[in-house]
PDB file of C-alpha atoms in Angstrom:
ATOM      1  CA  UNK A   1     -49.743 -85.006  13.974  1.00 53.00           C
ATOM      2  CA  UNK A   2     -49.878 -83.573  17.507  1.00 58.00           C
ATOM      3  CA  UNK A   3     -48.716 -80.297  16.033  1.00 63.00           C
ATOM      4  CA  UNK A   4     -51.473 -80.242  13.445  1.00 67.00           C
ATOM      5  CA  UNK A   5     -54.450 -81.607  15.402  1.00 63.00           C
ATOM      6  CA  UNK A   6     -53.482 -80.715  18.968  1.00 65.00           C
ATOM      7  CA  UNK A   7     -54.761 -83.015  21.680  1.00 66.00           C
ATOM      8  CA  UNK A   8     -57.667 -84.308  19.529  1.00 65.00           C
ATOM      9  CA  UNK A   9     -55.735 -87.511  18.702  1.00 65.00           C
ATOM     10  CA  UNK A  10     -55.472 -88.435  22.341  1.00 66.00           C
ATOM     11  CA  UNK A  11     -58.956 -87.441  23.363  1.00 71.00           C
ATOM     12  CA  UNK A  12     -61.940 -89.796  23.725  1.00 73.00           C
ATOM     13  CA  UNK A  13     -63.857 -87.763  21.198  1.00 76.00           C
ATOM     14  CA  UNK A  14     -61.604 -89.148  18.422  1.00 76.00           C
ATOM     15  CA  UNK A  15     -63.241 -92.023  16.615  1.00 77.00           C
ATOM     16  CA  UNK A  16     -59.882 -93.786  16.375  1.00 77.00           C
ATOM     17  CA  UNK A  17     -59.245 -93.588  20.147  1.00 79.00           C
ATOM     18  CA  UNK A  18     -59.602 -97.321  20.579  1.00 79.00           C
ATOM     19  CA  UNK A  19     -57.138 -97.982  17.808  1.00 77.00           C
ATOM     20  CA  UNK A  20     -54.718 -95.445  19.182  1.00 77.00           C
ATOM     21  CA  UNK A  21     -55.023 -97.038  22.629  1.00 80.00           C
ATOM     22  CA  UNK A  22     -54.328-100.462  21.169  1.00 79.00           C
ATOM     23  CA  UNK A  23     -51.274 -99.149  19.340  1.00 79.00           C
ATOM     24  CA  UNK A  24     -50.042 -97.506  22.522  1.00 81.00           C
ATOM     25  CA  UNK A  25     -50.434-100.746  24.455  1.00 82.00           C
ATOM     26  CA  UNK A  26     -48.705-102.890  21.782  1.00 79.00           C
ATOM     27  CA  UNK A  27     -45.751-100.405  21.311  1.00 81.00           C
ATOM     28  CA  UNK A  28     -45.338-100.023  25.127  1.00 83.00           C
ATOM     29  CA  UNK A  29     -45.244-103.850  25.602  1.00 79.00           C
ATOM     30  CA  UNK A  30     -42.669-104.061  22.737  1.00 77.00           C
ATOM     31  CA  UNK A  31     -40.505-101.431  24.398  1.00 79.00           C
ATOM     32  CA  UNK A  32     -40.815-103.353  27.796  1.00 79.00           C
ATOM     33  CA  UNK A  33     -40.033-106.624  26.173  1.00 76.00           C
ATOM     34  CA  UNK A  34     -37.150-105.421  23.969  1.00 76.00           C
ATOM     35  CA  UNK A  35     -35.392-102.930  26.128  1.00 76.00           C
ATOM     36  CA  UNK A  36     -36.464-103.078  29.690  1.00 78.00           C
ATOM     37  CA  UNK A  37     -36.554-106.866  30.299  1.00 76.00           C
ATOM     38  CA  UNK A  38     -32.963-107.450  28.987  1.00 75.00           C
ATOM     39  CA  UNK A  39     -31.712-104.563  31.082  1.00 75.00           C
ATOM     40  CA  UNK A  40     -33.470-105.857  34.211  1.00 76.00           C
ATOM     41  CA  UNK A  41     -32.102-109.382  33.595  1.00 76.00           C
ATOM     42  CA  UNK A  42     -28.528-108.109  33.394  1.00 72.00           C
ATOM     43  CA  UNK A  43     -29.049-105.876  36.465  1.00 73.00           C
ATOM     44  CA  UNK A  44     -30.452-108.680  38.603  1.00 74.00           C
ATOM     45  CA  UNK A  45     -27.672-111.023  37.442  1.00 73.00           C
ATOM     46  CA  UNK A  46     -25.059-108.473  38.540  1.00 70.00           C
ATOM     47  CA  UNK A  47     -26.725-107.829  41.839  1.00 72.00           C
ATOM     48  CA  UNK A  48     -27.314-111.432  42.654  1.00 74.00           C
ATOM     49  CA  UNK A  49     -24.021-112.964  41.501  1.00 67.00           C
ATOM     50  CA  UNK A  50     -21.674-110.064  41.713  1.00 58.00           C
ATOM     51  CA  UNK A  51     -21.462-110.032  37.969  1.00 52.00           C
ATOM     52  CA  UNK A  52     -20.178-113.645  37.697  1.00 53.00           C
ATOM     53  CA  UNK A  53     -22.056-116.140  35.551  1.00 48.00           C
ATOM     54  CA  UNK A  54     -25.436-117.495  36.552  1.00 45.00           C
ATOM     55  CA  UNK A  55     -28.626-117.105  34.672  1.00 46.00           C
ATOM     56  CA  UNK A  56     -31.845-115.434  35.693  1.00 44.00           C
ATOM     57  CA  UNK A  57     -35.088-116.923  34.415  1.00 47.00           C
ATOM     58  CA  UNK A  58     -38.057-114.705  33.728  1.00 48.00           C
ATOM     59  CA  UNK A  59     -40.965-114.808  36.054  1.00 51.00           C
ATOM     60  CA  UNK A  60     -43.468-117.312  34.740  1.00 54.00           C
ATOM     61  CA  UNK A  61     -46.481-114.923  34.771  1.00 60.00           C
ATOM     62  CA  UNK A  62     -44.503-111.972  33.341  1.00 62.00           C
ATOM     63  CA  UNK A  63     -42.919-114.189  30.647  1.00 65.00           C
ATOM     64  CA  UNK A  64     -46.362-115.482  29.656  1.00 67.00           C
ATOM     65  CA  UNK A  65     -47.774-111.935  29.598  1.00 67.00           C
ATOM     66  CA  UNK A  66     -44.894-110.823  27.311  1.00 67.00           C
ATOM     67  CA  UNK A  67     -45.650-113.755  24.974  1.00 70.00           C
ATOM     68  CA  UNK A  68     -49.256-112.629  24.850  1.00 71.00           C
ATOM     69  CA  UNK A  69     -48.243-109.115  24.014  1.00 69.00           C
ATOM     70  CA  UNK A  70     -45.919-110.272  21.277  1.00 69.00           C
ATOM     71  CA  UNK A  71     -48.989-112.024  19.714  1.00 69.00           C
ATOM     72  CA  UNK A  72     -50.963-108.835  20.210  1.00 71.00           C
ATOM     73  CA  UNK A  73     -48.520-107.006  17.943  1.00 69.00           C
ATOM     74  CA  UNK A  74     -49.879-109.092  15.132  1.00 68.00           C
ATOM     75  CA  UNK A  75     -53.253-107.600  15.801  1.00 68.00           C
ATOM     76  CA  UNK A  76     -51.998-104.388  14.261  1.00 69.00           C
ATOM     77  CA  UNK A  77     -52.448-106.091  10.938  1.00 71.00           C
ATOM     78  CA  UNK A  78     -56.268-105.731  11.548  1.00 69.00           C
ATOM     79  CA  UNK A  79     -55.885-102.039  10.873  1.00 69.00           C
ATOM     80  CA  UNK A  80     -55.442-103.008   7.220  1.00 71.00           C
ATOM     81  CA  UNK A  81     -59.025-104.051   7.158  1.00 71.00           C
ATOM     82  CA  UNK A  82     -59.988-100.374   7.260  1.00 71.00           C
ATOM     83  CA  UNK A  83     -57.728 -99.809   4.238  1.00 73.00           C
ATOM     84  CA  UNK A  84     -59.394-102.587   2.274  1.00 73.00           C
ATOM     85  CA  UNK A  85     -62.908-101.032   2.881  1.00 73.00           C
ATOM     86  CA  UNK A  86     -61.827 -97.657   1.380  1.00 78.00           C
ATOM     87  CA  UNK A  87     -59.685 -98.852  -1.584  1.00 80.00           C
ATOM     88  CA  UNK A  88     -62.149-100.499  -4.010  1.00 82.00           C
ATOM     89  CA  UNK A  89     -59.620-102.195  -6.304  1.00 85.00           C
ATOM     90  CA  UNK A  90     -57.894-103.740  -3.276  1.00 81.00           C
ATOM     91  CA  UNK A  91     -61.191-105.207  -2.177  1.00 81.00           C
ATOM     92  CA  UNK A  92     -61.823-106.742  -5.619  1.00 87.00           C
ATOM     93  CA  UNK A  93     -58.283-108.172  -5.610  1.00 87.00           C
ATOM     94  CA  UNK A  94     -58.844-109.684  -2.110  1.00 84.00           C
ATOM     95  CA  UNK A  95     -62.175-111.254  -3.201  1.00 87.00           C
ATOM     96  CA  UNK A  96     -60.363-112.790  -6.249  1.00 91.00           C
ATOM     97  CA  UNK A  97     -57.565-114.212  -4.121  1.00 92.00           C
ATOM     98  CA  UNK A  98     -60.112-115.742  -1.684  1.00 91.00           C
ATOM     99  CA  UNK A  99     -61.977-117.328  -4.651  1.00 92.00           C
ATOM    100  CA  UNK A 100     -58.714-118.622  -6.069  1.00 94.00           C
ATOM    101  CA  UNK A 101     -57.807-120.212  -2.698  1.00 93.00           C
ATOM    102  CA  UNK A 102     -61.183-121.960  -2.702  1.00 93.00           C
ATOM    103  CA  UNK A 103     -60.283-123.474  -6.061  1.00 93.00           C
ATOM    104  CA  UNK A 104     -56.849-124.581  -4.690  1.00 95.00           C
ATOM    105  CA  UNK A 105     -58.566-126.302  -1.791  1.00 95.00           C
ATOM    106  CA  UNK A 106     -60.777-128.347  -4.164  1.00 94.00           C
ATOM    107  CA  UNK A 107     -57.674-129.264  -6.322  1.00 95.00           C
ATOM    108  CA  UNK A 108     -56.075-130.486  -3.105  1.00 95.00           C
ATOM    109  CA  UNK A 109     -59.108-132.532  -2.089  1.00 96.00           C
ATOM    110  CA  UNK A 110     -59.239-134.115  -5.558  1.00 96.00           C
ATOM    111  CA  UNK A 111     -55.512-134.923  -5.484  1.00 96.00           C
ATOM    112  CA  UNK A 112     -55.738-136.522  -2.072  1.00 96.00           C
ATOM    113  CA  UNK A 113     -58.846-138.451  -3.025  1.00 97.00           C
ATOM    114  CA  UNK A 114     -57.095-139.709  -6.241  1.00 97.00           C
ATOM    115  CA  UNK A 115     -53.932-140.616  -4.350  1.00 96.00           C
ATOM    116  CA  UNK A 116     -56.001-142.481  -1.755  1.00 97.00           C
ATOM    117  CA  UNK A 117     -57.845-144.580  -4.362  1.00 96.00           C
ATOM    118  CA  UNK A 118     -54.628-145.238  -6.323  1.00 96.00           C
ATOM    119  CA  UNK A 119     -52.838-146.067  -3.032  1.00 96.00           C
ATOM    120  CA  UNK A 120     -55.424-148.711  -2.072  1.00 96.00           C
ATOM    121  CA  UNK A 121     -55.146-150.215  -5.588  1.00 96.00           C
ATOM    122  CA  UNK A 122     -51.359-150.206  -5.540  1.00 95.00           C
ATOM    123  CA  UNK A 123     -51.273-151.718  -2.044  1.00 95.00           C
ATOM    124  CA  UNK A 124     -53.500-154.585  -3.049  1.00 94.00           C
ATOM    125  CA  UNK A 125     -51.929-155.263  -6.383  1.00 93.00           C
ATOM    126  CA  UNK A 126     -48.236-154.605  -5.702  1.00 92.00           C
ATOM    127  CA  UNK A 127     -47.870-154.769  -1.932  1.00 90.00           C
ATOM    128  CA  UNK A 128     -49.863-157.985  -1.648  1.00 88.00           C
ATOM    129  CA  UNK A 129     -48.271-159.446  -4.885  1.00 87.00           C
ATOM    130  CA  UNK A 130     -51.635-159.949  -6.657  1.00 89.00           C
ATOM    131  CA  UNK A 131     -50.389-158.583  -9.911  1.00 90.00           C
ATOM    132  CA  UNK A 132     -47.317-160.889 -10.066  1.00 89.00           C
ATOM    133  CA  UNK A 133     -47.158-164.577 -10.981  1.00 88.00           C
ATOM    134  CA  UNK A 134     -47.143-166.820  -7.838  1.00 85.00           C
ATOM    135  CA  UNK A 135     -43.693-168.281  -8.641  1.00 86.00           C
ATOM    136  CA  UNK A 136     -41.994-164.905  -9.116  1.00 87.00           C
ATOM    137  CA  UNK A 137     -39.527-163.922  -6.312  1.00 87.00           C
ATOM    138  CA  UNK A 138     -39.524-160.234  -5.402  1.00 83.00           C
ATOM    139  CA  UNK A 139     -37.170-158.497  -2.977  1.00 83.00           C
ATOM    140  CA  UNK A 140     -38.287-156.579   0.043  1.00 82.00           C
ATOM    141  CA  UNK A 141     -36.788-153.414  -1.345  1.00 82.00           C
ATOM    142  CA  UNK A 142     -39.175-153.597  -4.286  1.00 85.00           C
ATOM    143  CA  UNK A 143     -42.209-154.285  -2.183  1.00 87.00           C
ATOM    144  CA  UNK A 144     -41.508-151.968   0.788  1.00 88.00           C
ATOM    145  CA  UNK A 145     -42.902-148.791  -0.733  1.00 89.00           C
ATOM    146  CA  UNK A 146     -46.205-150.563  -1.425  1.00 91.00           C
ATOM    147  CA  UNK A 147     -46.873-152.436   1.881  1.00 92.00           C
ATOM    148  CA  UNK A 148     -49.379-149.945   3.484  1.00 94.00           C
ATOM    149  CA  UNK A 149     -51.800-147.511   1.968  1.00 95.00           C
ATOM    150  CA  UNK A 150     -50.036-144.408   3.369  1.00 94.00           C
ATOM    151  CA  UNK A 151     -46.658-145.622   2.083  1.00 94.00           C
ATOM    152  CA  UNK A 152     -48.252-146.345  -1.342  1.00 95.00           C
ATOM    153  CA  UNK A 153     -49.843-142.863  -1.289  1.00 95.00           C
ATOM    154  CA  UNK A 154     -46.484-141.255  -0.509  1.00 93.00           C
ATOM    155  CA  UNK A 155     -44.744-143.251  -3.207  1.00 92.00           C
ATOM    156  CA  UNK A 156     -47.433-142.279  -5.779  1.00 94.00           C
ATOM    157  CA  UNK A 157     -47.073-138.642  -4.691  1.00 94.00           C
ATOM    158  CA  UNK A 158     -43.344-138.785  -5.202  1.00 91.00           C
ATOM    159  CA  UNK A 159     -43.958-140.312  -8.662  1.00 90.00           C
ATOM    160  CA  UNK A 160     -46.532-137.640  -9.384  1.00 91.00           C
ATOM    161  CA  UNK A 161     -44.232-134.795  -8.402  1.00 89.00           C
ATOM    162  CA  UNK A 162     -41.176-136.205 -10.132  1.00 86.00           C
ATOM    163  CA  UNK A 163     -39.198-136.686  -6.935  1.00 83.00           C
ATOM    164  CA  UNK A 164     -36.354-139.138  -6.647  1.00 76.00           C
ATOM    165  CA  UNK A 165     -36.756-142.447  -4.703  1.00 72.00           C
ATOM    166  CA  UNK A 166     -34.878-143.036  -1.496  1.00 68.00           C
ATOM    167  CA  UNK A 167     -32.334-145.245  -3.413  1.00 71.00           C
ATOM    168  CA  UNK A 168     -31.835-142.560  -6.133  1.00 71.00           C
ATOM    169  CA  UNK A 169     -31.174-139.847  -3.474  1.00 71.00           C
ATOM    170  CA  UNK A 170     -28.393-141.865  -1.857  1.00 60.00           C
TER     171      UNK A 170
END
């Protein structure tokens, strides 16, 4: 691209100058983190210990800065936003996926609310032995999945999803 457009890509007159500068910063930090830091670690270890054992920890502030720059590499994904603006079918597909995710969230809310209601009912009826005759003896292993509401909800979720119980897995 430098051959075709000359120095225009690296000049401040280029409308993508900020993006190019962001790319330069991210790639430079990746090179520093991937190549230079391991080399410096080995070099310092050899100089300090004469090449025998020992470990060299990263400087706290430099290590934190490298972690931030690793996260900044993910910011390059934001460049895809420009692509979505210009490709109309991609924009329509993205709007459809977002609408579908909203539907999934409501299904999740309905499922949790139903499990909560059924969990309260199961805890009261089974966990507190309200559904059984008073003279009936029940083992702790039969009542343990129904003692608290969260345990009842989890048991009902396992029943709903067709999962095996803890006894059946063993």
